[in-house]
Amino acid sequence: MPTLPFTLVVITRNEAQKIARCLESVPFAAEKLVVDSGSTDDTVAIARAHGARVVHQDWLGFGPQRNFAATQCSHPWMLVLDADEYLTPELADELQRRLPALMESDAAAAILRRHLIYMGRPMSWYRPAVGEKMARFYHRERARWSDVRVHESLQFKGASPTFHAPFLHDNNPSLVEKQLKVLLYSELKCRDWLDKDKSARMWQLPFVFALSFLKDYVLRLGFLDGWRGYVIAQTAASYAAYKRMRYYEMRVNPASRETAAAALTRSGLDH
């Protein structure tokens, strides 16, 4: 298959079960780059077997890790996927047709639509899970990831074309993995809040949970996806509440910051 002059970038740690599918979904990338932060499984070997160049970088946080990855690419244009994401054949076809003109333009980035697979099958109605728009194709000299530990976003100016066919996110094989991710993401978000010396507003906690649940279950149409919609809304509300409780604990008991970090490391959750 003819290749196009861009780099597929994937950041990994212990993604042996997913990385092959991700890399194989983009056979037309001239380069595949995996930036690994210390996998102890077969991630690195599998990535190399599927044509990727692997670079090691100790974990910096999601935003800084992605910005580091951009410096390692052989091409200025990049497609960014997570290991649990992959292109549909329809999007692969669309990218091959439209990318040459895009890469000749002065655009900074392009928008892709992501569909979520949750509890083993696609969501049908929940708004963030059906066609969520994400900037994932970009020129490294015209765009940059926000320097935050988690929930990073691509920062750029100007118009950005949108691709219509979706890529898929096979999210959290079970609720166990989801809850482990909640622990890690909460810790990272709280560290960002500490850096900014954000005040802990515990009086907001009951309202945060209720409003978050209603937003996802009602306004974002989670209820139309049945019990899976209920679960995804409840999990999102729990995450919103838990990270605020954890931040409060970090402020009133600073020693918990190091004990929690050690616990995450022992459990293999320090990313």
PDB file of C-alpha atoms in Angstrom:
ATOM      1  CA  MET A   1       0.000   0.000   0.000  1.00  0.00           C
ATOM      2  CA  PRO A   2       1.387   3.479  -0.864  1.00  0.00           C
ATOM      3  CA  THR A   3       2.313   5.483   2.224  1.00  0.00           C
ATOM      4  CA  LEU A   4       1.703   9.126   3.039  1.00  0.00           C
ATOM      5  CA  PRO A   5       4.364  11.340   4.667  1.00  0.00           C
ATOM      6  CA  PHE A   6       3.066  11.503   8.214  1.00  0.00           C
ATOM      7  CA  THR A   7       3.844   9.745  11.491  1.00  0.00           C
ATOM      8  CA  LEU A   8       1.391   7.665  13.474  1.00  0.00           C
ATOM      9  CA  VAL A   9       2.160   8.366  17.162  1.00  0.00           C
ATOM     10  CA  VAL A  10       1.078   6.131  20.045  1.00  0.00           C
ATOM     11  CA  ILE A  11       2.129   6.549  23.695  1.00  0.00           C
ATOM     12  CA  THR A  12       2.114   3.308  25.638  1.00  0.00           C
ATOM     13  CA  ARG A  13       2.730   1.430  28.844  1.00  0.00           C
ATOM     14  CA  ASN A  14       1.703  -2.207  29.088  1.00  0.00           C
ATOM     15  CA  GLU A  15      -0.572  -2.231  26.030  1.00  0.00           C
ATOM     16  CA  ALA A  16       0.395  -5.639  24.643  1.00  0.00           C
ATOM     17  CA  GLN A  17      -3.240  -6.684  24.160  1.00  0.00           C
ATOM     18  CA  LYS A  18      -4.132  -3.625  22.064  1.00  0.00           C
ATOM     19  CA  ILE A  19      -1.122  -2.127  20.317  1.00  0.00           C
ATOM     20  CA  ALA A  20      -1.086  -4.443  17.275  1.00  0.00           C
ATOM     21  CA  ARG A  21      -4.675  -3.601  16.275  1.00  0.00           C
ATOM     22  CA  CYS A  22      -3.957   0.121  16.618  1.00  0.00           C
ATOM     23  CA  LEU A  23      -0.798   0.032  14.498  1.00  0.00           C
ATOM     24  CA  GLU A  24      -2.268  -2.255  11.843  1.00  0.00           C
ATOM     25  CA  SER A  25      -5.244   0.055  11.314  1.00  0.00           C
ATOM     26  CA  VAL A  26      -2.951   2.695   9.737  1.00  0.00           C
ATOM     27  CA  PRO A  27      -0.895   0.796   7.133  1.00  0.00           C
ATOM     28  CA  PHE A  28      -0.486   3.917   4.987  1.00  0.00           C
ATOM     29  CA  ALA A  29       1.551   5.925   7.534  1.00  0.00           C
ATOM     30  CA  ALA A  30       5.121   6.422   6.352  1.00  0.00           C
ATOM     31  CA  GLU A  31       6.294   6.090   9.955  1.00  0.00           C
ATOM     32  CA  LYS A  32       4.880   4.495  13.089  1.00  0.00           C
ATOM     33  CA  LEU A  33       6.294   5.754  16.372  1.00  0.00           C
ATOM     34  CA  VAL A  34       5.596   4.282  19.793  1.00  0.00           C
ATOM     35  CA  VAL A  35       6.769   6.263  22.823  1.00  0.00           C
ATOM     36  CA  ASP A  36       6.834   3.803  25.695  1.00  0.00           C
ATOM     37  CA  SER A  37       7.170   4.775  29.360  1.00  0.00           C
ATOM     38  CA  GLY A  38       8.413   1.454  30.710  1.00  0.00           C
ATOM     39  CA  SER A  39       6.243  -1.474  29.680  1.00  0.00           C
ATOM     40  CA  THR A  40       6.865  -4.726  31.527  1.00  0.00           C
ATOM     41  CA  ASP A  41       4.794  -6.831  29.116  1.00  0.00           C
ATOM     42  CA  ASP A  42       5.359  -7.485  25.393  1.00  0.00           C
ATOM     43  CA  THR A  43       4.260  -4.041  24.185  1.00  0.00           C
ATOM     44  CA  VAL A  44       7.663  -3.033  22.826  1.00  0.00           C
ATOM     45  CA  ALA A  45       8.310  -6.326  21.027  1.00  0.00           C
ATOM     46  CA  ILE A  46       4.830  -6.359  19.473  1.00  0.00           C
ATOM     47  CA  ALA A  47       5.139  -2.729  18.373  1.00  0.00           C
ATOM     48  CA  ARG A  48       8.435  -3.420  16.649  1.00  0.00           C
ATOM     49  CA  ALA A  49       7.032  -6.538  15.021  1.00  0.00           C
ATOM     50  CA  HIS A  50       4.292  -4.367  13.522  1.00  0.00           C
ATOM     51  CA  GLY A  51       6.689  -1.881  12.005  1.00  0.00           C
ATOM     52  CA  ALA A  52       6.930   0.745  14.742  1.00  0.00           C
ATOM     53  CA  ARG A  53      10.026   2.549  15.905  1.00  0.00           C
ATOM     54  CA  VAL A  54      10.029   2.515  19.707  1.00  0.00           C
ATOM     55  CA  VAL A  55      11.442   5.313  21.866  1.00  0.00           C
ATOM     56  CA  HIS A  56      11.587   5.117  25.650  1.00  0.00           C
ATOM     57  CA  GLN A  57      10.596   8.124  27.739  1.00  0.00           C
ATOM     58  CA  ASP A  58       9.854   8.047  31.460  1.00  0.00           C
ATOM     59  CA  TRP A  59       6.321   9.242  32.115  1.00  0.00           C
ATOM     60  CA  LEU A  60       5.950  13.042  32.002  1.00  0.00           C
ATOM     61  CA  GLY A  61       2.158  13.372  32.096  1.00  0.00           C
ATOM     62  CA  PHE A  62      -0.174  13.091  29.107  1.00  0.00           C
ATOM     63  CA  GLY A  63       0.392  16.554  27.640  1.00  0.00           C
ATOM     64  CA  PRO A  64       4.177  16.657  28.057  1.00  0.00           C
ATOM     65  CA  GLN A  65       4.503  13.038  26.886  1.00  0.00           C
ATOM     66  CA  ARG A  66       2.652  13.833  23.661  1.00  0.00           C
ATOM     67  CA  ASN A  67       4.764  16.960  23.123  1.00  0.00           C
ATOM     68  CA  PHE A  68       7.922  14.915  23.617  1.00  0.00           C
ATOM     69  CA  ALA A  69       6.642  12.379  21.081  1.00  0.00           C
ATOM     70  CA  ALA A  70       6.213  15.160  18.528  1.00  0.00           C
ATOM     71  CA  THR A  71       9.942  15.945  18.762  1.00  0.00           C
ATOM     72  CA  GLN A  72      10.795  12.332  17.854  1.00  0.00           C
ATOM     73  CA  CYS A  73       8.792  12.146  14.624  1.00  0.00           C
ATOM     74  CA  SER A  74      10.466  12.059  11.239  1.00  0.00           C
ATOM     75  CA  HIS A  75       7.554  13.940   9.646  1.00  0.00           C
ATOM     76  CA  PRO A  76       5.964  17.252  10.669  1.00  0.00           C
ATOM     77  CA  TRP A  77       2.421  15.911  10.205  1.00  0.00           C
ATOM     78  CA  MET A  78       1.193  13.439  12.840  1.00  0.00           C
ATOM     79  CA  LEU A  79      -1.795  11.238  13.521  1.00  0.00           C
ATOM     80  CA  VAL A  80      -2.208  10.601  17.252  1.00  0.00           C
ATOM     81  CA  LEU A  81      -4.002   7.509  18.531  1.00  0.00           C
ATOM     82  CA  ASP A  82      -4.105   5.796  21.906  1.00  0.00           C
ATOM     83  CA  ALA A  83      -3.342   2.093  22.021  1.00  0.00           C
ATOM     84  CA  ASP A  84      -7.022   1.255  22.589  1.00  0.00           C
ATOM     85  CA  GLU A  85      -8.094   3.248  19.529  1.00  0.00           C
ATOM     86  CA  TYR A  86      -8.044   2.223  15.868  1.00  0.00           C
ATOM     87  CA  LEU A  87      -9.258   3.409  12.490  1.00  0.00           C
ATOM     88  CA  THR A  88     -12.306   1.979  10.796  1.00  0.00           C
ATOM     89  CA  PRO A  89     -11.780   0.941   7.155  1.00  0.00           C
ATOM     90  CA  GLU A  90     -14.057   3.837   6.158  1.00  0.00           C
ATOM     91  CA  LEU A  91     -11.878   6.399   7.932  1.00  0.00           C
ATOM     92  CA  ALA A  92      -8.714   4.817   6.553  1.00  0.00           C
ATOM     93  CA  ASP A  93     -10.108   5.269   3.043  1.00  0.00           C
ATOM     94  CA  GLU A  94     -11.162   8.849   3.736  1.00  0.00           C
ATOM     95  CA  LEU A  95      -7.763   9.764   5.167  1.00  0.00           C
ATOM     96  CA  GLN A  96      -5.950   8.352   2.166  1.00  0.00           C
ATOM     97  CA  ARG A  97      -8.155  10.397  -0.151  1.00  0.00           C
ATOM     98  CA  ARG A  98      -8.105  13.698   1.713  1.00  0.00           C
ATOM     99  CA  LEU A  99      -4.768  13.883   3.529  1.00  0.00           C
ATOM    100  CA  PRO A 100      -2.566  14.793   0.532  1.00  0.00           C
ATOM    101  CA  ALA A 101      -4.452  18.054  -0.030  1.00  0.00           C
ATOM    102  CA  LEU A 102      -4.596  18.785   3.694  1.00  0.00           C
ATOM    103  CA  MET A 103      -0.853  18.352   4.103  1.00  0.00           C
ATOM    104  CA  GLU A 104      -0.249  20.782   1.253  1.00  0.00           C
ATOM    105  CA  SER A 105      -2.387  23.428   2.955  1.00  0.00           C
ATOM    106  CA  ASP A 106      -1.530  25.839   5.758  1.00  0.00           C
ATOM    107  CA  ALA A 107      -3.977  24.187   8.193  1.00  0.00           C
ATOM    108  CA  ALA A 108      -2.685  23.425  11.672  1.00  0.00           C
ATOM    109  CA  ALA A 109      -4.883  20.446  12.510  1.00  0.00           C
ATOM    110  CA  ALA A 110      -7.831  18.317  11.486  1.00  0.00           C
ATOM    111  CA  ILE A 111     -10.740  16.925  13.471  1.00  0.00           C
ATOM    112  CA  LEU A 112     -11.600  13.239  13.676  1.00  0.00           C
ATOM    113  CA  ARG A 113     -14.792  11.726  15.077  1.00  0.00           C
ATOM    114  CA  ARG A 114     -14.509   9.064  17.782  1.00  0.00           C
ATOM    115  CA  HIS A 115     -17.076   6.361  18.542  1.00  0.00           C
ATOM    116  CA  LEU A 116     -16.980   4.549  21.878  1.00  0.00           C
ATOM    117  CA  ILE A 117     -17.213   0.809  22.435  1.00  0.00           C
ATOM    118  CA  TYR A 118     -18.410   0.346  26.026  1.00  0.00           C
ATOM    119  CA  MET A 119     -19.073  -2.934  27.807  1.00  0.00           C
ATOM    120  CA  GLY A 120     -18.249  -4.803  24.627  1.00  0.00           C
ATOM    121  CA  ARG A 121     -20.421  -2.989  22.075  1.00  0.00           C
ATOM    122  CA  PRO A 122     -20.831   0.484  20.583  1.00  0.00           C
ATOM    123  CA  MET A 123     -22.881   3.117  22.337  1.00  0.00           C
ATOM    124  CA  SER A 124     -25.763   4.364  20.193  1.00  0.00           C
ATOM    125  CA  TRP A 125     -27.040   7.577  21.773  1.00  0.00           C
ATOM    126  CA  TYR A 126     -24.762   8.919  24.528  1.00  0.00           C
ATOM    127  CA  ARG A 127     -23.455  12.109  22.933  1.00  0.00           C
ATOM    128  CA  PRO A 128     -19.760  12.001  23.956  1.00  0.00           C
ATOM    129  CA  ALA A 129     -19.600   8.419  22.690  1.00  0.00           C
ATOM    130  CA  VAL A 130     -21.112   8.955  19.232  1.00  0.00           C
ATOM    131  CA  GLY A 131     -19.039  11.107  16.930  1.00  0.00           C
ATOM    132  CA  GLU A 132     -17.077  12.992  19.600  1.00  0.00           C
ATOM    133  CA  LYS A 133     -14.922  15.525  17.748  1.00  0.00           C
ATOM    134  CA  MET A 134     -11.221  15.390  18.568  1.00  0.00           C
ATOM    135  CA  ALA A 135      -8.188  17.119  17.032  1.00  0.00           C
ATOM    136  CA  ARG A 136      -5.893  14.180  16.311  1.00  0.00           C
ATOM    137  CA  PHE A 137      -4.111  15.022  13.038  1.00  0.00           C
ATOM    138  CA  TYR A 138      -1.815  18.031  13.213  1.00  0.00           C
ATOM    139  CA  HIS A 139       1.368  19.794  12.162  1.00  0.00           C
ATOM    140  CA  ARG A 140       3.856  19.912  15.022  1.00  0.00           C
ATOM    141  CA  GLU A 141       5.024  23.447  14.226  1.00  0.00           C
ATOM    142  CA  ARG A 142       1.459  24.812  14.184  1.00  0.00           C
ATOM    143  CA  ALA A 143      -0.108  23.046  17.181  1.00  0.00           C
ATOM    144  CA  ARG A 144       0.918  21.847  20.632  1.00  0.00           C
ATOM    145  CA  TRP A 145      -0.630  19.804  23.434  1.00  0.00           C
ATOM    146  CA  SER A 146      -1.508  21.591  26.670  1.00  0.00           C
ATOM    147  CA  ASP A 147       1.099  20.952  29.382  1.00  0.00           C
ATOM    148  CA  VAL A 148      -1.158  19.169  31.864  1.00  0.00           C
ATOM    149  CA  ARG A 149      -0.842  15.757  33.466  1.00  0.00           C
ATOM    150  CA  VAL A 150      -4.253  14.532  32.288  1.00  0.00           C
ATOM    151  CA  HIS A 151      -7.175  15.653  30.078  1.00  0.00           C
ATOM    152  CA  GLU A 152      -4.803  17.325  27.651  1.00  0.00           C
ATOM    153  CA  SER A 153      -6.047  19.099  24.533  1.00  0.00           C
ATOM    154  CA  LEU A 154      -4.434  20.161  21.285  1.00  0.00           C
ATOM    155  CA  GLN A 155      -3.916  23.934  21.133  1.00  0.00           C
ATOM    156  CA  PHE A 156      -3.957  25.600  17.714  1.00  0.00           C
ATOM    157  CA  LYS A 157      -5.445  28.489  15.766  1.00  0.00           C
ATOM    158  CA  GLY A 158      -7.314  28.661  12.488  1.00  0.00           C
ATOM    159  CA  ALA A 159      -9.786  26.526  10.634  1.00  0.00           C
ATOM    160  CA  SER A 160      -9.623  22.766  10.980  1.00  0.00           C
ATOM    161  CA  PRO A 161     -11.308  20.435   8.481  1.00  0.00           C
ATOM    162  CA  THR A 162     -13.360  17.544   9.839  1.00  0.00           C
ATOM    163  CA  PHE A 163     -13.225  13.938   8.675  1.00  0.00           C
ATOM    164  CA  HIS A 164     -16.583  12.202   8.630  1.00  0.00           C
ATOM    165  CA  ALA A 165     -15.942   8.487   9.111  1.00  0.00           C
ATOM    166  CA  PRO A 166     -15.162   7.509  12.718  1.00  0.00           C
ATOM    167  CA  PHE A 167     -12.300   5.905  14.534  1.00  0.00           C
ATOM    168  CA  LEU A 168     -13.124   3.543  17.399  1.00  0.00           C
ATOM    169  CA  HIS A 169     -12.230   3.650  21.080  1.00  0.00           C
ATOM    170  CA  ASP A 170     -12.439   0.216  22.725  1.00  0.00           C
ATOM    171  CA  ASN A 171     -12.712   1.758  26.163  1.00  0.00           C
ATOM    172  CA  ASN A 172     -11.955  -0.103  29.395  1.00  0.00           C
ATOM    173  CA  PRO A 173     -12.546  -3.848  28.809  1.00  0.00           C
ATOM    174  CA  SER A 174     -14.295  -3.992  32.201  1.00  0.00           C
ATOM    175  CA  LEU A 175     -15.405  -1.708  35.015  1.00  0.00           C
ATOM    176  CA  VAL A 176     -12.351  -2.887  36.948  1.00  0.00           C
ATOM    177  CA  GLU A 177     -10.054  -1.198  34.420  1.00  0.00           C
ATOM    178  CA  LYS A 178     -12.289   1.864  34.464  1.00  0.00           C
ATOM    179  CA  GLN A 179     -12.054   2.241  38.241  1.00  0.00           C
ATOM    180  CA  LEU A 180      -8.289   1.813  38.150  1.00  0.00           C
ATOM    181  CA  LYS A 181      -8.119   4.558  35.536  1.00  0.00           C
ATOM    182  CA  VAL A 182     -10.302   6.777  37.742  1.00  0.00           C
ATOM    183  CA  LEU A 183      -7.743   6.414  40.543  1.00  0.00           C
ATOM    184  CA  LEU A 184      -4.844   7.331  38.271  1.00  0.00           C
ATOM    185  CA  TYR A 185      -6.567  10.195  36.461  1.00  0.00           C
ATOM    186  CA  SER A 186      -7.821  11.647  39.739  1.00  0.00           C
ATOM    187  CA  GLU A 187      -4.315  11.644  41.148  1.00  0.00           C
ATOM    188  CA  LEU A 188      -2.920  13.371  38.061  1.00  0.00           C
ATOM    189  CA  LYS A 189      -5.693  15.977  38.002  1.00  0.00           C
ATOM    190  CA  CYS A 190      -5.236  16.730  41.705  1.00  0.00           C
ATOM    191  CA  ARG A 191      -1.514  17.276  41.138  1.00  0.00           C
ATOM    192  CA  ASP A 192      -2.370  19.864  38.470  1.00  0.00           C
ATOM    193  CA  TRP A 193      -4.737  21.566  40.939  1.00  0.00           C
ATOM    194  CA  LEU A 194      -2.001  21.593  43.568  1.00  0.00           C
ATOM    195  CA  ASP A 195       0.350  23.312  41.143  1.00  0.00           C
ATOM    196  CA  LYS A 196      -2.265  26.048  40.709  1.00  0.00           C
ATOM    197  CA  ASP A 197      -3.050  26.175  44.451  1.00  0.00           C
ATOM    198  CA  LYS A 198      -6.735  25.720  43.698  1.00  0.00           C
ATOM    199  CA  SER A 199      -8.986  25.982  46.725  1.00  0.00           C
ATOM    200  CA  ALA A 200     -10.843  22.868  47.875  1.00  0.00           C
ATOM    201  CA  ARG A 201     -14.548  23.713  47.770  1.00  0.00           C
ATOM    202  CA  MET A 202     -16.040  20.705  49.499  1.00  0.00           C
ATOM    203  CA  TRP A 203     -19.441  22.382  49.845  1.00  0.00           C
ATOM    204  CA  GLN A 204     -19.826  21.872  46.082  1.00  0.00           C
ATOM    205  CA  LEU A 205     -19.453  18.101  46.358  1.00  0.00           C
ATOM    206  CA  PRO A 206     -23.139  17.011  46.555  1.00  0.00           C
ATOM    207  CA  PHE A 207     -24.028  19.319  43.684  1.00  0.00           C
ATOM    208  CA  VAL A 208     -21.073  18.174  41.574  1.00  0.00           C
ATOM    209  CA  PHE A 209     -22.191  14.547  41.745  1.00  0.00           C
ATOM    210  CA  ALA A 210     -25.849  15.284  41.016  1.00  0.00           C
ATOM    211  CA  LEU A 211     -25.222  17.748  38.200  1.00  0.00           C
ATOM    212  CA  SER A 212     -22.609  15.537  36.568  1.00  0.00           C
ATOM    213  CA  PHE A 213     -24.971  12.564  36.619  1.00  0.00           C
ATOM    214  CA  LEU A 214     -27.876  14.552  35.193  1.00  0.00           C
ATOM    215  CA  LYS A 215     -25.687  16.046  32.473  1.00  0.00           C
ATOM    216  CA  ASP A 216     -24.535  12.651  31.224  1.00  0.00           C
ATOM    217  CA  TYR A 217     -27.711  10.656  31.827  1.00  0.00           C
ATOM    218  CA  VAL A 218     -30.261  13.213  30.620  1.00  0.00           C
ATOM    219  CA  LEU A 219     -28.705  16.055  28.626  1.00  0.00           C
ATOM    220  CA  ARG A 220     -26.202  13.822  26.866  1.00  0.00           C
ATOM    221  CA  LEU A 221     -28.854  11.146  26.283  1.00  0.00           C
ATOM    222  CA  GLY A 222     -27.219   8.375  28.280  1.00  0.00           C
ATOM    223  CA  PHE A 223     -30.674   7.104  29.298  1.00  0.00           C
ATOM    224  CA  LEU A 224     -31.340   6.073  25.694  1.00  0.00           C
ATOM    225  CA  ASP A 225     -28.518   3.518  25.938  1.00  0.00           C
ATOM    226  CA  GLY A 226     -30.305   1.675  28.750  1.00  0.00           C
ATOM    227  CA  TRP A 227     -28.387   0.373  31.735  1.00  0.00           C
ATOM    228  CA  ARG A 228     -25.054   0.999  30.010  1.00  0.00           C
ATOM    229  CA  GLY A 229     -26.009   4.658  29.826  1.00  0.00           C
ATOM    230  CA  TYR A 230     -26.841   4.646  33.526  1.00  0.00           C
ATOM    231  CA  VAL A 231     -23.491   3.045  34.363  1.00  0.00           C
ATOM    232  CA  ILE A 232     -21.484   5.490  32.273  1.00  0.00           C
ATOM    233  CA  ALA A 233     -23.288   8.472  33.844  1.00  0.00           C
ATOM    234  CA  GLN A 234     -22.861   7.136  37.373  1.00  0.00           C
ATOM    235  CA  THR A 235     -19.170   6.421  36.767  1.00  0.00           C
ATOM    236  CA  ALA A 236     -18.589   9.920  35.411  1.00  0.00           C
ATOM    237  CA  ALA A 237     -20.349  11.479  38.402  1.00  0.00           C
ATOM    238  CA  SER A 238     -18.337   9.340  40.815  1.00  0.00           C
ATOM    239  CA  TYR A 239     -15.118  10.448  39.131  1.00  0.00           C
ATOM    240  CA  ALA A 240     -16.132  14.109  39.382  1.00  0.00           C
ATOM    241  CA  ALA A 241     -16.820  13.696  43.095  1.00  0.00           C
ATOM    242  CA  TYR A 242     -13.885  11.455  43.985  1.00  0.00           C
ATOM    243  CA  LYS A 243     -11.186  13.702  42.528  1.00  0.00           C
ATOM    244  CA  ARG A 244     -12.492  16.586  44.642  1.00  0.00           C
ATOM    245  CA  MET A 245     -12.462  14.437  47.781  1.00  0.00           C
ATOM    246  CA  ARG A 246      -8.948  13.286  46.979  1.00  0.00           C
ATOM    247  CA  TYR A 247      -7.795  16.866  46.391  1.00  0.00           C
ATOM    248  CA  TYR A 248      -9.220  17.892  49.749  1.00  0.00           C
ATOM    249  CA  GLU A 249      -7.280  15.040  51.372  1.00  0.00           C
ATOM    250  CA  MET A 250      -4.071  16.122  49.646  1.00  0.00           C
ATOM    251  CA  ARG A 251      -4.442  19.598  51.138  1.00  0.00           C
ATOM    252  CA  VAL A 252      -5.361  18.637  54.694  1.00  0.00           C
ATOM    253  CA  ASN A 253      -3.012  15.640  54.843  1.00  0.00           C
ATOM    254  CA  PRO A 254       0.022  16.355  52.624  1.00  0.00           C
ATOM    255  CA  ALA A 255       1.665  13.087  53.664  1.00  0.00           C
ATOM    256  CA  SER A 256      -1.019  11.241  51.699  1.00  0.00           C
ATOM    257  CA  ARG A 257       0.511  12.491  48.459  1.00  0.00           C
ATOM    258  CA  GLU A 258       3.575  10.289  48.796  1.00  0.00           C
ATOM    259  CA  THR A 259       1.815   7.282  50.324  1.00  0.00           C
ATOM    260  CA  ALA A 260      -0.724   7.329  47.489  1.00  0.00           C
ATOM    261  CA  ALA A 261       2.048   7.647  44.879  1.00  0.00           C
ATOM    262  CA  ALA A 262       3.802   4.629  46.407  1.00  0.00           C
ATOM    263  CA  ALA A 263       0.556   2.638  46.405  1.00  0.00           C
ATOM    264  CA  LEU A 264      -0.054   3.418  42.738  1.00  0.00           C
ATOM    265  CA  THR A 265       3.493   2.363  41.886  1.00  0.00           C
ATOM    266  CA  ARG A 266       3.128  -0.941  43.762  1.00  0.00           C
ATOM    267  CA  SER A 267      -0.084  -1.594  41.871  1.00  0.00           C
ATOM    268  CA  GLY A 268       1.446  -0.692  38.501  1.00  0.00           C
ATOM    269  CA  LEU A 269      -0.855   2.338  38.150  1.00  0.00           C
ATOM    270  CA  ASP A 270       1.751   5.085  38.047  1.00  0.00           C
ATOM    271  CA  HIS A 271       1.372   5.041  34.271  1.00  0.00           C
TER     272      HIS A 271
END
